[in-house]
CSV table of C-alpha atoms in Angstrom, one decimal:
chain,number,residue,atom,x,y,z
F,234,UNK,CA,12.5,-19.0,7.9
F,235,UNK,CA,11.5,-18.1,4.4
F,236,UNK,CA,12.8,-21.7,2.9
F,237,UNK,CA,9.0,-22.8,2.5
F,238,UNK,CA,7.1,-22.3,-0.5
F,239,UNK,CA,3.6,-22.1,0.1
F,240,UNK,CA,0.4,-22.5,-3.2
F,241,UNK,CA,-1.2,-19.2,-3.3
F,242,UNK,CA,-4.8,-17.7,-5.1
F,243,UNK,CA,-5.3,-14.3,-5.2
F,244,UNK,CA,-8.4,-12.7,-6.0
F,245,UNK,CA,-8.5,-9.5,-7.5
F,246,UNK,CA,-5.9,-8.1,-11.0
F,247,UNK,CA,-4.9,-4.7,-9.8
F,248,UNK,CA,-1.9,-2.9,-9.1
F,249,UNK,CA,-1.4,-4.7,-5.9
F,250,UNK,CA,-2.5,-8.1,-7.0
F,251,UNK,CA,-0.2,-7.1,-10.1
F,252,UNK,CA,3.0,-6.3,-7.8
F,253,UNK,CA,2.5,-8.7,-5.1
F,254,UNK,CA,1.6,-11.6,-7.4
F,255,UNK,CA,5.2,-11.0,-9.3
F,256,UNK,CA,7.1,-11.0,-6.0
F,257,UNK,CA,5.7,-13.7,-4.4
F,258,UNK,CA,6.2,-15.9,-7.6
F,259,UNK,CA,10.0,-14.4,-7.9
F,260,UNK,CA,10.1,-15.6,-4.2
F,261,UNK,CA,9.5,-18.9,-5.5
F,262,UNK,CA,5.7,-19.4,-4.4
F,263,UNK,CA,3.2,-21.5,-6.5
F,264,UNK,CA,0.7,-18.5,-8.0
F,265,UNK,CA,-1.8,-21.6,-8.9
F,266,UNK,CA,-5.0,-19.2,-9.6
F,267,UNK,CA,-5.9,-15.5,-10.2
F,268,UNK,CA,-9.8,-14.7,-9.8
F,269,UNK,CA,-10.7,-11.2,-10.7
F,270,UNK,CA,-14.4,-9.7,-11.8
F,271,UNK,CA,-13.0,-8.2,-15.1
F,272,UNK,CA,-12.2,-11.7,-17.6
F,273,UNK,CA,-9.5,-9.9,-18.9
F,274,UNK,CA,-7.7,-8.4,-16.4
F,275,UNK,CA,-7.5,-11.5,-14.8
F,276,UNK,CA,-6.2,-13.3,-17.6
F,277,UNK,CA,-3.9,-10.8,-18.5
F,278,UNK,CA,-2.1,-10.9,-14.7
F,279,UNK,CA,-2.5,-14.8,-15.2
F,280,UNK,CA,-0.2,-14.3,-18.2
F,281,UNK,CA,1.9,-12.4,-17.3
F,282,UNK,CA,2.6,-14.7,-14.2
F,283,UNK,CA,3.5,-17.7,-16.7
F,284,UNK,CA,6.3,-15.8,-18.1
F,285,UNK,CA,9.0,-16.8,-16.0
F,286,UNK,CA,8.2,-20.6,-15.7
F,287,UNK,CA,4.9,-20.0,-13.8
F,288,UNK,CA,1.6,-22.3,-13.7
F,289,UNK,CA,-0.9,-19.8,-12.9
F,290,UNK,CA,-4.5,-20.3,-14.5
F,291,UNK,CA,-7.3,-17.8,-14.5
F,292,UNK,CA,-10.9,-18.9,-12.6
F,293,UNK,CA,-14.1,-17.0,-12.5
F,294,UNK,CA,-15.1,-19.6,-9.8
F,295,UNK,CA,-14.9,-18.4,-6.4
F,296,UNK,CA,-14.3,-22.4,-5.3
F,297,UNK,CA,-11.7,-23.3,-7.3
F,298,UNK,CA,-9.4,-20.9,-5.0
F,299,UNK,CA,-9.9,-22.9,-2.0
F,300,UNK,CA,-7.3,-25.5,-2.8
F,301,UNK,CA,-4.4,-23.4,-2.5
F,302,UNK,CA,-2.6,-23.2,1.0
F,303,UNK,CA,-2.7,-19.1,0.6
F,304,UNK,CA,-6.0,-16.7,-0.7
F,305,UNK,CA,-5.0,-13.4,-0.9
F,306,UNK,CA,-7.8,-10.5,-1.3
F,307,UNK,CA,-6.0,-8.0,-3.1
F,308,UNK,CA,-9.5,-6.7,-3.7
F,309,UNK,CA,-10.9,-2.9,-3.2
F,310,UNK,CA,-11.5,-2.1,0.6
F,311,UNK,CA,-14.8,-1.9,0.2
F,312,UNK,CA,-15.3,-5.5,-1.7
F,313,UNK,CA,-13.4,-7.3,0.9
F,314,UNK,CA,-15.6,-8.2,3.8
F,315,UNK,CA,-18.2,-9.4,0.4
F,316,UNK,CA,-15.4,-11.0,-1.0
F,317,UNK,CA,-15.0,-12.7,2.9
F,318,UNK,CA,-18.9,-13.4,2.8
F,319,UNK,CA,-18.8,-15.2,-0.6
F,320,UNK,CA,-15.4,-17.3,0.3
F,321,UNK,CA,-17.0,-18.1,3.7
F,322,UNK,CA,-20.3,-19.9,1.7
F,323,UNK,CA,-17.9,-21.9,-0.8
F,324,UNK,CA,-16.0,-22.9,2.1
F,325,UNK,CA,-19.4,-24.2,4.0
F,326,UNK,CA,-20.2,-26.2,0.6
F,327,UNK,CA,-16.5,-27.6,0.1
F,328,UNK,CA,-15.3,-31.1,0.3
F,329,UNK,CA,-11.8,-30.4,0.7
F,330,UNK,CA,-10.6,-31.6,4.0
F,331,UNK,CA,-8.1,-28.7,4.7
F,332,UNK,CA,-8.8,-25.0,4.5
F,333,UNK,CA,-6.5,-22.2,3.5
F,334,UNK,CA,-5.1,-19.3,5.3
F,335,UNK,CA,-7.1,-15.7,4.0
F,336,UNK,CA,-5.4,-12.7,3.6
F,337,UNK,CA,-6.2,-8.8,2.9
F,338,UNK,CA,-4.0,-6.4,1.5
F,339,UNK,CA,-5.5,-3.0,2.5
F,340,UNK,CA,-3.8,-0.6,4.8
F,341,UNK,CA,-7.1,1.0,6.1
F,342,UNK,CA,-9.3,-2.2,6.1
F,343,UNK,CA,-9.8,-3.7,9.8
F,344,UNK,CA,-9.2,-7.6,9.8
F,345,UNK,CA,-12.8,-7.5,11.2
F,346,UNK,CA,-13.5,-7.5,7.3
F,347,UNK,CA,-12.8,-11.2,7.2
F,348,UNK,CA,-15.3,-12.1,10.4
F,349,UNK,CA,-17.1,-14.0,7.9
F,350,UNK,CA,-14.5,-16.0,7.6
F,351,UNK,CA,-13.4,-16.0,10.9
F,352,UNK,CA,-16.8,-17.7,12.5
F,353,UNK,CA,-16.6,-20.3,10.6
F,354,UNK,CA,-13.2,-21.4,11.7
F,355,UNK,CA,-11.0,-20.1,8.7
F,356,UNK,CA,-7.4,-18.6,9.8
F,357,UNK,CA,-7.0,-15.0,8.5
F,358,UNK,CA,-4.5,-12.4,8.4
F,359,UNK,CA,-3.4,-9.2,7.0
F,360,UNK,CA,-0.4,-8.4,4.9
F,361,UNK,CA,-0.2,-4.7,3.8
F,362,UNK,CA,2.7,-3.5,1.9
F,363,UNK,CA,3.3,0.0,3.0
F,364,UNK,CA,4.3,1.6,-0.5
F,365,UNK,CA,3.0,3.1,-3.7
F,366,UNK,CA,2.3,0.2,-5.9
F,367,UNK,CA,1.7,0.8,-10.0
F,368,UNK,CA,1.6,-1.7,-12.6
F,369,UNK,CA,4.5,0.6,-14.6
F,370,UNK,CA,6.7,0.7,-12.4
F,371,UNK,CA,8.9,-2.1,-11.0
F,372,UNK,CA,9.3,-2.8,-7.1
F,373,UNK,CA,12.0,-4.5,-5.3
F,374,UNK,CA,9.7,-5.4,-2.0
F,375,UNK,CA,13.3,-5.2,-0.5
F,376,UNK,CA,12.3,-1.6,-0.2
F,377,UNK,CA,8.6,-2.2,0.9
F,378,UNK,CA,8.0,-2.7,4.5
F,379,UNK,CA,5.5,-5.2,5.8
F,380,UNK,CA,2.4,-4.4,8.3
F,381,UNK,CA,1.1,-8.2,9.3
F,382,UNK,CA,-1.8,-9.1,11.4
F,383,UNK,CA,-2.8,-12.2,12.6
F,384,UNK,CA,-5.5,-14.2,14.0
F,385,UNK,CA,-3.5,-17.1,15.5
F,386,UNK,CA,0.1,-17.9,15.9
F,387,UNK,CA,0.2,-20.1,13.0
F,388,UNK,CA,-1.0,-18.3,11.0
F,389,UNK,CA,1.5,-15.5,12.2
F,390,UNK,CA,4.4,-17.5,11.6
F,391,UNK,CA,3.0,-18.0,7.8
F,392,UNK,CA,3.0,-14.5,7.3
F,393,UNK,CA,6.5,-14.0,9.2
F,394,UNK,CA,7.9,-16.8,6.3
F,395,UNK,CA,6.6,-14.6,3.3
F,396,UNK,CA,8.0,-11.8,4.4
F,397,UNK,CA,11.4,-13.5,5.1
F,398,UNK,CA,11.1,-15.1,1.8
F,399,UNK,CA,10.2,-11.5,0.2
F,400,UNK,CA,13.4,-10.2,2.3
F,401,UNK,CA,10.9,-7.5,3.9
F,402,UNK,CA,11.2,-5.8,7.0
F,403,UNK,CA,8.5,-6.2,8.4
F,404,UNK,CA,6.6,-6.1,12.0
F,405,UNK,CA,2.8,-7.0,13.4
F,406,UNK,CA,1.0,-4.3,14.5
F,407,UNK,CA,-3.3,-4.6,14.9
F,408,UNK,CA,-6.0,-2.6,13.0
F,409,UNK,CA,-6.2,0.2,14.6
F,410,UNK,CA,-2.1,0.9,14.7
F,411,UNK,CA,-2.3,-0.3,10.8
F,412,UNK,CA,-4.7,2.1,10.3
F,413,UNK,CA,-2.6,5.3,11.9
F,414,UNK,CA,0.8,4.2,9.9
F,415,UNK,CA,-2.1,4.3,6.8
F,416,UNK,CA,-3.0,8.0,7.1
F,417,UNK,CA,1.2,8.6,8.4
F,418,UNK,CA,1.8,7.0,4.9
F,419,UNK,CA,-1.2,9.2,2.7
F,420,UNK,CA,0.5,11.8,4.5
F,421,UNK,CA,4.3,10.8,3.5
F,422,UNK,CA,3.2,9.8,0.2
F,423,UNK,CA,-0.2,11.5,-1.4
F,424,UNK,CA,0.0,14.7,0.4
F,425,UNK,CA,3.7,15.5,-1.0
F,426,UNK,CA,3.0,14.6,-4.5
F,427,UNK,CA,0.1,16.8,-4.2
F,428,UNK,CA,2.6,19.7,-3.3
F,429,UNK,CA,5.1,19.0,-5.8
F,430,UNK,CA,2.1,18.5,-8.2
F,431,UNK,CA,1.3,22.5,-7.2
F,432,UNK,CA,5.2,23.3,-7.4
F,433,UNK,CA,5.2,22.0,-11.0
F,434,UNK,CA,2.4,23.9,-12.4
F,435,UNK,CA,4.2,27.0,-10.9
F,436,UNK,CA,7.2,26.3,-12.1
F,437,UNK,CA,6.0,25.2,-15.7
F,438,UNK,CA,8.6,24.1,-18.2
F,439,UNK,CA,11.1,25.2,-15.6
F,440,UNK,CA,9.6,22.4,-13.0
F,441,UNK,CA,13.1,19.6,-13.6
F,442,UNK,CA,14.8,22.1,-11.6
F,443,UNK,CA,12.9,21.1,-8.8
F,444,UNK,CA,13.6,17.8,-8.3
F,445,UNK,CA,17.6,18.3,-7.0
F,446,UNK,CA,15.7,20.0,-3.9
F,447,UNK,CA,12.5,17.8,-3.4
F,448,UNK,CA,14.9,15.1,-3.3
F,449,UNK,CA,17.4,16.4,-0.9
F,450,UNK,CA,14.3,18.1,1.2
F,451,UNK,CA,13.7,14.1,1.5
F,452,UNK,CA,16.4,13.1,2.0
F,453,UNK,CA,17.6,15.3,5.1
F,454,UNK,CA,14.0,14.0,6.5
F,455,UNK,CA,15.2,10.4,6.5
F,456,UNK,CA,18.3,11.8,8.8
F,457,UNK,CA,16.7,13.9,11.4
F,458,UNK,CA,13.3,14.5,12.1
F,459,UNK,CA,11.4,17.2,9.6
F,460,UNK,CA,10.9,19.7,12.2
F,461,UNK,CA,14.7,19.9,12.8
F,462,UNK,CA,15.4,20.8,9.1
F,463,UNK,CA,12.4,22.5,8.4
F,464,UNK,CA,13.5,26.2,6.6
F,465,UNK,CA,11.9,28.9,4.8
F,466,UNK,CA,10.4,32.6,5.0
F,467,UNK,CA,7.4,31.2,6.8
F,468,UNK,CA,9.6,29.7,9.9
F,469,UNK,CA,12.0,32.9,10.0
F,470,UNK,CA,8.5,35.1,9.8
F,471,UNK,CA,9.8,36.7,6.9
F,472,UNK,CA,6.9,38.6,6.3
F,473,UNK,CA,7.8,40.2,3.6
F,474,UNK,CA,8.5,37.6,1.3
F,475,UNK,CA,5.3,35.8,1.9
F,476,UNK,CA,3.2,38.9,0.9
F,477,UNK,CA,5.4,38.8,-1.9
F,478,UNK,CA,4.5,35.6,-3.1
F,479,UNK,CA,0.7,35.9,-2.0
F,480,UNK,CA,0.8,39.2,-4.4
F,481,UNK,CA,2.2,36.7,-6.7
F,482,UNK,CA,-0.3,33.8,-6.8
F,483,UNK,CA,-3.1,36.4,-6.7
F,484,UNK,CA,-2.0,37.9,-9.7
F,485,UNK,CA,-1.5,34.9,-11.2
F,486,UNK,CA,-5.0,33.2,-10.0
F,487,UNK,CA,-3.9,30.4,-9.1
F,488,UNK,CA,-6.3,30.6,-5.9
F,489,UNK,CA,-5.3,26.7,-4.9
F,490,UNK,CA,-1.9,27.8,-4.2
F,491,UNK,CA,-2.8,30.9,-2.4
F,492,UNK,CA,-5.1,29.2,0.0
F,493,UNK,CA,-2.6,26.4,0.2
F,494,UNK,CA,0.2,28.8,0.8
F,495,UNK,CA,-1.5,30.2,3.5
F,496,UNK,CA,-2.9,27.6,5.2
F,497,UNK,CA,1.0,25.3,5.6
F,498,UNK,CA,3.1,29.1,6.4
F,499,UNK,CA,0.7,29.8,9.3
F,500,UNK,CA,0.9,26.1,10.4
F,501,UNK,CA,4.6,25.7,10.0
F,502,UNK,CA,5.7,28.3,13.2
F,503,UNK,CA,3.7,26.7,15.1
F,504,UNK,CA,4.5,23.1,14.9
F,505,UNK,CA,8.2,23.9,15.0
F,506,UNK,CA,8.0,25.6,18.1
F,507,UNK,CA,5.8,23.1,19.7
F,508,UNK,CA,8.4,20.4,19.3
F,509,UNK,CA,11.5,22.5,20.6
């Protein structure tokens, strides 16, 4: 597996179309077409794909996609099942004997999105790289796994031969699991920058000294499970010390950390000593 190179469109310039678009053309896939809203964008990611040897054009015609073996809809959530509706009317006016394989990238997004699609015939899938993806910063999708969904086996095997050819782990799970591991991951992800964002403004220009233990708070949670490492005055009910810093942020006023403080040191007893 992973030996086949397959022609891909994508539709959409963003940071995923952005990130995926460079792996799968590093993987040694045929990027033929990017079609995005915004002229530029799209031209721009279109550019960028023909640095390395690549023969990617830019299209504002929805059509011209439908000769590759591969769409991808690295579109917003919300535009893919109109993205699915307009793909599903070229496809109903197209000449071209074959048709090609349509994906979705989104995490949250049901592949119910693509029934337009899916009536008339057309194979569809998901493939959802569960990771933070930004245009600045460089991914090895070594380190991103996979969430695939399928319509049909064939189809499935497809998405099993990007991934191989991606070297991602990766494993098929349907909407509604993909959806779970999507609010696991906003969790994971979002809800802990959002901490460290608060830790930060506390700290102020002392906030590098916490990054030795946010990363080894991480790191002991990719060894045992969070609740068996989990520390601090609010688990030992040190009462004492959490008045302290309450006092603190009051006098302060910072009244999002207060009520955030509160909230997580009243919660954290209590789910420790359910999972004992």
């Amino acid at each position: 597996m992973g030996n086949r190179h397959f022609r891909i469109s994508i539709a959409g310039a963003g940071n995923m179309a952005f990130r995926l678009g460079i792996a799968l053309r590093d993987a040694g896939h045929a990027i033929t077409r990017i079609w995005c809203r915004r002229r530029d964008a799209g031209e721009k990611l279109a550019s960028i794909l023909n640095n390395e040897g690549g023969n990617t054009a830019f299209t504002d015609h929805l059509a011209e996609l439908l000769d590759s073996e591969i769409i991808v809809l690295a579109v917003s959530d919300n535009a893919i099942n109109e993205m699915a509706a307009k793909l599903a009317a070229e496809a109903a006016n197209s000449t071209l004997s074959g048709v090609p394989i349509v994906l979705h990238t989104s995490g949250a997004t049901a592949i119910d999105a693509l029934e337009p699609l899916i009536s008339r015939g057309i194979p569809c899938g998901v493939l959802w790289p569960m990771m933070t993806l930004s245009k600045n910063k460089n991914l090895d999708f070594k380190e991103a796994p996979l969430l695939i969904e399928h319509q049909d086996e064939k189809t499935g095997a497809i998405l099993k031969e990007i991934a191989f050819s991606l070297r991602c782990e990766h494993f098929s799970c349907d909407s509604a699991k993909r959806l779970q591991m999507h609010c696991a991951a906003v969790f994971a992800s979002n809800f802990v920058n959002y901490a460290l964002s608060l830790a930060f403004e506390l700290a102020g220009d002392k906030a590098p000294y916490l990054i030795p233990t946010a990363i080894e708070a991480v790191r002991k949670c990719c060894i045992f499970h969070p609740d068996q490492v989990q520390t601090g005055p609010a688990l030992r009910g040190d009462h004492k010390t959490l008045e302290k810093h309450l006092e603190m942020l009051q006098s302060l006023g910072m009244k999002e950390h207060e009520e955030i403080y509160r909230a997580i040191s009243k919660n954290i007893p209590n789910r420790v000593k359910k999972d004992k």
